[in-house]
Coordinates of C-alpha atoms and ligand atoms in Angstrom, one line a residue:
M1 CA -7.1 52.4 -29.0
E2 CA -3.4 53.1 -27.9
K3 CA -1.7 50.9 -25.6
T4 CA -0.7 51.4 -21.5
R5 CA 1.5 50.8 -19.7
S6 CA 2.0 51.0 -15.4
V7 CA 4.7 53.1 -14.0
I8 CA 5.3 53.5 -10.5
R9 CA 5.6 56.9 -9.5
G10 CA 6.7 57.3 -6.3
V11 CA 7.0 54.6 -3.3
G12 CA 6.9 55.5 0.4
H13 CA 7.3 53.6 3.4
N14 CA 6.6 54.3 7.1
V15 CA 7.3 52.6 10.4
P16 CA 6.5 53.2 13.9
T17 CA 9.2 54.7 16.4
Q18 CA 8.9 52.3 19.2
V19 CA 11.6 49.6 18.9
V20 CA 11.0 46.5 20.6
T21 CA 14.1 44.2 20.6
N22 CA 14.5 40.5 20.9
N23 CA 15.3 40.7 24.5
D24 CA 12.2 43.4 25.3
L25 CA 10.2 40.6 24.4
A26 CA 11.9 37.7 26.6
K27 CA 11.0 39.4 29.8
F28 CA 6.8 38.7 28.4
M29 CA 8.0 34.9 27.2
D30 CA 9.9 32.2 27.1
T31 CA 12.1 33.5 24.1
S32 CA 15.9 34.3 23.7
D33 CA 17.7 36.8 21.2
E34 CA 19.6 33.8 19.9
W35 CA 16.8 31.3 19.5
I36 CA 14.8 34.4 16.9
V37 CA 18.0 34.9 15.4
E38 CA 18.5 31.8 14.6
R39 CA 15.9 30.5 13.5
T40 CA 13.8 33.9 11.2
G41 CA 17.0 36.4 11.0
I42 CA 14.6 39.1 13.7
R43 CA 16.7 40.9 15.5
E44 CA 13.7 44.5 16.5
R45 CA 10.7 45.3 14.9
R46 CA 9.0 48.5 15.8
F47 CA 5.3 48.4 17.4
V48 CA 2.8 51.7 18.0
E49 CA 1.2 53.3 20.4
P50 CA -1.8 52.2 21.6
G51 CA -4.8 54.1 19.6
T52 CA -2.8 54.1 16.6
T53 CA -4.7 52.6 13.8
T54 CA -2.9 50.1 10.6
S55 CA -5.0 53.9 8.2
D56 CA -3.2 56.7 10.7
L57 CA 0.0 54.4 10.5
A58 CA -0.4 54.5 6.5
L59 CA -0.5 58.4 6.1
P60 CA 3.8 59.4 6.1
A61 CA 3.8 56.4 3.8
V62 CA 0.8 57.5 1.5
Q63 CA 2.6 61.2 1.4
M64 CA 6.5 60.1 1.1
A65 CA 4.7 57.8 -1.9
C66 CA 3.3 61.5 -3.4
E67 CA 6.2 64.0 -3.0
R68 CA 8.3 61.4 -4.7
A69 CA 6.1 60.9 -7.4
G70 CA 5.6 64.3 -7.8
V71 CA 1.8 64.4 -7.5
E72 CA -1.3 65.1 -4.2
P73 CA -3.0 62.3 -2.9
R74 CA -6.3 63.5 -4.4
D75 CA -4.6 63.1 -8.4
C76 CA -5.8 59.4 -7.1
D77 CA -8.2 58.3 -8.9
M78 CA -8.4 55.4 -7.4
I79 CA -7.4 53.1 -3.7
I80 CA -6.1 50.0 -3.7
A81 CA -5.7 49.4 0.2
A82 CA -4.6 46.3 1.7
T83 CA -4.2 44.6 5.3
L84 CA -5.1 41.7 7.6
S85 CA -5.1 44.4 10.3
P86 CA -8.0 47.3 9.7
D87 CA -8.8 50.0 11.8
Y88 CA -12.8 47.6 11.4
F89 CA -13.9 44.8 11.1
F90 CA -15.4 46.8 8.0
P91 CA -15.8 48.6 6.3
G92 CA -12.0 47.9 4.6
I93 CA -9.3 51.3 5.1
G94 CA -9.6 51.7 1.7
T95 CA -12.8 53.5 2.4
V96 CA -10.7 55.4 5.9
L97 CA -8.4 56.5 4.0
Q98 CA -10.0 58.2 1.2
S99 CA -11.4 60.7 4.2
K100 CA -8.8 60.9 5.7
L101 CA -6.7 62.2 2.5
A102 CA -9.5 64.0 1.8
M103 CA -9.1 62.2 -2.2
N104 CA -12.6 62.4 -4.3
H105 CA -14.6 59.8 -4.3
V106 CA -13.6 57.1 -6.3
P107 CA -13.6 53.7 -5.9
A108 CA -11.5 52.0 -2.5
L109 CA -11.3 48.5 -2.9
D110 CA -10.2 46.5 -0.7
L111 CA -7.6 43.2 -0.8
R112 CA -7.5 40.4 1.4
A113 CA -4.5 38.6 0.1
Q114 CA -1.9 38.8 3.4
C115 CA 1.4 38.8 2.8
S116 CA 0.9 38.3 -0.3
G117 CA -0.6 41.9 -0.9
L118 CA 1.5 43.9 -2.8
I119 CA 1.8 41.4 -5.6
Y120 CA -2.2 40.9 -5.4
G121 CA -2.2 44.9 -5.4
L122 CA 0.2 45.9 -8.6
A123 CA -1.5 43.7 -10.2
T124 CA -5.1 44.9 -10.4
A125 CA -3.7 48.3 -10.5
D126 CA -1.8 47.5 -13.8
A127 CA -4.8 45.6 -14.9
Y128 CA -7.4 48.4 -14.1
I129 CA -4.6 50.8 -15.9
R130 CA -3.7 48.0 -19.1
A131 CA -8.5 48.6 -19.9
G132 CA -7.7 52.1 -19.5
M133 CA -10.5 51.9 -16.1
G134 CA -7.5 54.5 -14.0
K135 CA -4.9 56.7 -15.1
R136 CA -3.0 57.0 -11.5
I137 CA -4.2 54.6 -8.7
L138 CA -3.0 55.0 -5.0
L139 CA -1.7 51.5 -4.2
V140 CA -1.3 51.3 0.3
C141 CA -0.2 48.3 2.3
S142 CA -0.4 48.5 6.0
E143 CA -0.7 46.7 8.9
V144 CA -1.0 47.3 12.9
Q145 CA -0.4 43.8 14.0
S146 CA 1.4 44.4 17.6
P147 CA -2.5 44.5 19.4
I148 CA -3.5 41.1 18.2
L149 CA 0.8 39.4 19.3
E150 CA 0.1 37.0 22.5
L151 CA 3.1 38.8 24.3
S152 CA 3.4 35.2 26.8
N153 CA 4.3 31.4 26.4
R154 CA 0.8 30.7 25.0
G155 CA 2.4 32.9 21.9
R156 CA 5.8 33.2 21.7
D157 CA 5.2 31.0 17.9
M158 CA 4.2 33.9 16.7
A159 CA 5.1 36.9 19.1
V160 CA 8.0 36.8 17.9
L161 CA 8.1 37.3 14.1
F162 CA 5.4 40.2 13.5
G163 CA 5.5 43.7 13.5
D164 CA 4.2 47.6 12.2
G165 CA 4.6 49.0 9.1
A166 CA 3.3 50.8 6.4
G167 CA 4.1 51.0 3.0
A168 CA 2.8 53.2 -0.1
L169 CA 2.8 52.8 -4.4
V170 CA 1.6 55.6 -6.5
I171 CA 1.2 53.7 -10.2
E172 CA 0.3 55.8 -13.1
A173 CA -1.3 54.7 -16.3
Q174 CA 1.6 56.1 -19.5
P175 CA 0.8 55.6 -23.2
C176 CA 2.8 52.6 -24.9
L177 CA 4.6 55.7 -27.7
N178 CA 4.6 52.8 -30.7
G179 CA 3.7 50.4 -29.1
E180 CA 5.5 49.2 -27.6
T181 CA 5.3 47.5 -24.0
P182 CA 7.5 47.4 -21.1
S183 CA 9.5 44.2 -21.4
S184 CA 12.5 42.0 -20.5
K185 CA 14.0 42.5 -23.5
N186 CA 13.6 46.6 -23.7
S187 CA 14.4 49.4 -21.1
V188 CA 10.6 50.1 -21.2
R189 CA 9.6 51.5 -17.8
G190 CA 6.1 49.3 -16.1
I191 CA 5.0 46.2 -14.4
I192 CA 5.9 43.3 -17.5
D193 CA 4.0 41.0 -15.3
S194 CA 2.4 39.4 -13.2
A195 CA 1.5 35.5 -11.8
M196 CA -0.4 35.1 -8.6
G197 CA -1.9 32.2 -6.8
S198 CA -3.3 31.0 -3.6
D199 CA -4.7 27.6 -2.5
G200 CA -7.6 27.3 0.0
S201 CA -6.4 24.3 2.1
G202 CA -3.8 25.7 4.0
A203 CA -6.3 28.4 5.2
Q204 CA -5.8 27.1 8.6
Q205 CA -2.0 26.6 8.6
L206 CA -2.5 30.4 8.7
F207 CA -5.1 32.4 10.6
L208 CA -7.0 34.1 12.6
K209 CA -10.2 32.2 14.3
A210 CA -12.2 34.6 16.0
P211 CA -13.8 37.0 15.3
G212 CA -15.7 35.2 12.1
S213 CA -18.4 33.2 11.9
T214 CA -17.2 29.6 12.1
T215 CA -17.4 31.0 15.3
K216 CA -20.5 30.4 16.8
G217 CA -21.7 33.6 18.6
F218 CA -18.8 35.9 16.0
L219 CA -16.9 36.2 19.1
T220 CA -17.1 35.1 23.0
Q221 CA -15.5 35.3 26.1
E222 CA -14.2 31.2 24.9
S223 CA -12.5 32.3 21.3
L224 CA -10.7 34.7 24.1
D225 CA -9.8 32.4 27.2
S226 CA -8.8 29.9 24.4
G227 CA -6.4 32.1 22.3
D228 CA -8.4 32.6 19.3
I229 CA -8.6 36.2 19.0
H230 CA -4.4 35.2 18.4
P231 CA -2.7 34.4 14.8
K232 CA -1.9 31.0 14.8
M233 CA 0.8 28.8 12.3
D234 CA 2.6 24.9 11.5
G235 CA 5.2 27.2 11.3
R236 CA 6.9 24.1 9.7
V237 CA 4.3 23.2 7.1
V238 CA 4.2 27.1 6.2
F239 CA 8.0 27.3 5.7
K240 CA 7.7 24.4 3.5
N241 CA 4.4 25.6 1.4
A242 CA 7.0 29.3 1.2
V243 CA 9.9 28.1 -0.4
T244 CA 8.3 25.0 -3.3
R245 CA 5.6 28.2 -3.7
M246 CA 8.0 31.5 -3.9
L247 CA 10.6 29.5 -6.6
E248 CA 7.7 27.8 -8.8
V249 CA 6.0 31.5 -9.6
A250 CA 9.5 32.6 -9.8
T251 CA 10.5 30.7 -12.2
T252 CA 6.9 30.4 -14.5
V253 CA 7.3 34.1 -14.7
L254 CA 11.2 34.3 -15.6
E255 CA 10.8 31.4 -18.2
R256 CA 8.3 33.4 -20.1
N257 CA 9.5 36.4 -20.2
G258 CA 12.7 34.6 -20.9
V259 CA 14.6 35.9 -17.6
S260 CA 17.7 34.6 -16.9
P261 CA 18.0 34.6 -12.8
G262 CA 21.3 36.7 -13.9
E263 CA 19.3 39.1 -15.5
I264 CA 17.7 40.1 -12.2
D265 CA 19.3 43.6 -10.5
L266 CA 17.1 43.5 -7.4
V267 CA 14.5 40.9 -5.6
L268 CA 12.4 42.1 -3.2
P269 CA 10.6 39.5 -1.4
H270 CA 8.2 39.2 1.1
Q271 CA 10.4 39.0 5.1
A272 CA 8.6 36.1 6.7
N273 CA 11.9 34.7 7.5
L274 CA 15.9 35.4 6.3
R275 CA 15.8 31.2 6.0
I276 CA 12.9 31.4 3.5
N277 CA 15.4 33.9 1.4
D278 CA 18.5 32.3 1.9
A279 CA 16.5 28.6 0.6
V280 CA 14.6 30.4 -2.4
R281 CA 17.9 32.8 -3.4
E282 CA 20.2 29.6 -3.4
K283 CA 17.8 27.7 -5.5
L284 CA 17.1 30.1 -7.9
G285 CA 20.6 30.9 -8.7
V286 CA 20.5 34.6 -7.1
S287 CA 23.6 36.5 -6.1
Q288 CA 23.5 37.1 -2.2
E289 CA 23.5 41.3 -3.0
R290 CA 20.4 41.2 -5.2
V291 CA 18.8 40.5 -3.0
F292 CA 17.1 43.0 -0.7
N293 CA 16.1 41.9 3.4
N294 CA 15.4 44.6 5.9
I295 CA 13.8 42.0 8.4
Q296 CA 16.3 42.2 10.4
K297 CA 15.2 45.7 11.4
Y298 CA 11.2 45.0 11.1
G299 CA 10.0 42.2 11.4
N300 CA 7.1 40.7 9.6
T301 CA 5.0 43.3 8.4
T302 CA 3.1 41.2 6.1
A303 CA 2.1 42.6 3.2
A304 CA 4.3 46.1 4.3
T305 CA 7.3 44.3 3.8
I306 CA 7.5 44.8 0.1
P307 CA 6.7 48.5 0.2
I308 CA 9.0 48.8 3.0
C309 CA 11.5 47.2 1.4
M310 CA 11.3 49.0 -2.1
S311 CA 11.4 52.3 -0.2
E312 CA 14.1 51.2 1.2
A313 CA 16.5 50.3 -2.0
V314 CA 15.3 53.4 -3.2
E315 CA 17.0 55.4 -0.9
Q316 CA 19.9 53.8 -0.1
G317 CA 20.3 53.5 -3.7
K318 CA 20.1 50.0 -4.3
L319 CA 17.0 50.5 -7.3
K320 CA 17.3 52.6 -9.9
E321 CA 15.4 54.1 -12.9
G322 CA 15.7 51.0 -15.5
N323 CA 16.9 48.0 -12.7
L324 CA 14.9 45.2 -13.7
V325 CA 12.8 44.3 -10.5
L326 CA 11.8 40.9 -9.4
T327 CA 9.2 41.1 -6.2
L328 CA 7.3 37.5 -4.8
A329 CA 6.1 36.6 -1.8
F330 CA 3.7 34.0 0.2
G331 CA 1.9 34.0 3.2
A332 CA -1.5 33.7 4.8
G333 CA -4.5 31.7 2.6
F334 CA -2.2 30.4 0.6
T335 CA -1.5 33.3 -1.4
W336 CA 1.5 34.0 -3.2
G337 CA 2.7 35.3 -5.8
C338 CA 5.8 37.2 -8.0
N339 CA 5.6 40.8 -10.5
L340 CA 8.7 41.9 -13.0
I341 CA 8.8 45.4 -13.3
R342 CA 11.3 47.2 -15.8
W343 CA 11.4 50.1 -12.5
Ligands
LIG1 O1 4.6 35.2 6.4 C1 3.7 34.6 6.3 C2 4.4 33.3 5.8 N1 5.5 33.0 7.1 C3 6.5 31.7 7.2 O2 6.3 31.9 6.0 C4 6.6 31.4 8.6 C5 7.2 30.2 7.9 N2 7.3 29.7 9.1 C6 9.0 30.2 10.1 O3 9.4 30.9 9.6 C7 9.1 29.0 11.4 O4 9.0 28.3 11.1 C8 9.2 29.8 12.8 C9 10.3 30.8 13.0 C10 8.4 29.7 12.3 C11 9.9 28.3 13.8 O5 11.3 27.7 13.2 P1 11.3 26.4 13.6 O6 12.9 26.0 13.1 O7 9.8 25.5 12.7 O8 10.7 25.7 14.5 P2 9.4 24.7 15.6 O9 8.0 25.6 15.0 O10 9.9 23.9 15.0 O11 10.0 24.3 17.1 C12 11.1 24.6 17.6 C13 11.6 24.8 18.6 C14 10.1 24.1 19.3 O12 9.9 23.4 20.5 P3 10.0 22.0 21.0 O13 9.0 20.8 20.1 O14 11.5 21.4 19.0 O15 11.0 21.5 22.0 C15 9.2 25.2 19.4 O16 8.1 25.6 20.9 O17 11.3 26.0 19.4 C16 10.1 25.6 20.1 N3 9.9 27.6 20.2 C17 10.2 28.6 20.8 N4 11.8 28.7 21.5 C18 11.9 30.1 22.0 C19 8.6 28.2 19.7 N5 9.1 29.6 19.6 C20 9.7 29.9 20.3 C21 10.7 31.6 20.8 N6 11.2 31.1 21.8 N7 9.7 32.1 20.5

């Protein structure tokens, strides 16, 4: 069988128009622009208007990705959707998007890898394509998190961090001419390598408890009163794990592909905290201008962060054909991972 490679043909993004500044949040809780900027780098984020669903937010991102790829959504033979904030508890947004996009009755696979959604999704799409099980895959990462945040003093540690946003990718199978696969040593476009990891002992360090089967009654008045319906995090534990795991997985992938940090054209990291990204960048030995950050404008949009960065980097001319690109993420689960791509 002829070898195939996975090429990202188009990437798009969509963020809500409503801008919420740090000062806006300070009207609801004891916080300040100074505290949020100093601890995280975030200056503002976007919140949807009430009623906008996660699949709704994704639609313009899919449209943009498809236009840039020169295809229609119905030309895709699979959907992979990553979110922690779906329209319904079940089913996932994959099937909802299939219908809204008027796609054929293709497989719709929903992924729960939280902030690592793009990385797990890209690795999965690449595996399907290499196995000959998909020719053109739509990967959608979308989050509407504003309704689950607690905009009060009790919820302030989480509420200031997150925002809403969506990104989408069209990933296409291309033949490997003369059997030559994408690598850090040639100019063949495509996904070169991916690595992922998880550690469920950290599940309760960053989670949203209810509704869920650990709650007797699934969702109770007590869940509402105690705040179990809002996300909780041990920020310091997550911070330390994020730096350690992101560094570890990036080093593994760079070493096994013979790439020195200086050879990477662009790092597209998850956007949880500017200090996390700075620490990882410094330890990896990559210069500042080769790391794309936009957390200042959008906060943490969980699975959507990396595709939004990708799409903006393309628009700004910072991500060009032939570039060697590293994605990198850590999130709830814990999950983490990276993809090495010849763009
Ligand atoms: O995307 C998934 C992965 N997520 C992450 O990677 C996030 C990882 N963690 C972090 O980014 C940081 O830990 C935070 C930004 C969440 C917090 O920064 P920190 O420097 O670790 O602060 P802290 O949690 O140690 O809190 C310091 C103080 C506390 O007060 P005391 O106990 O020192 O008096 C908090 O009560 O800041 C207080 N605080 C706030 N003050 C103003 C917590 N939230 C706020 C707030 N505004 N919003």
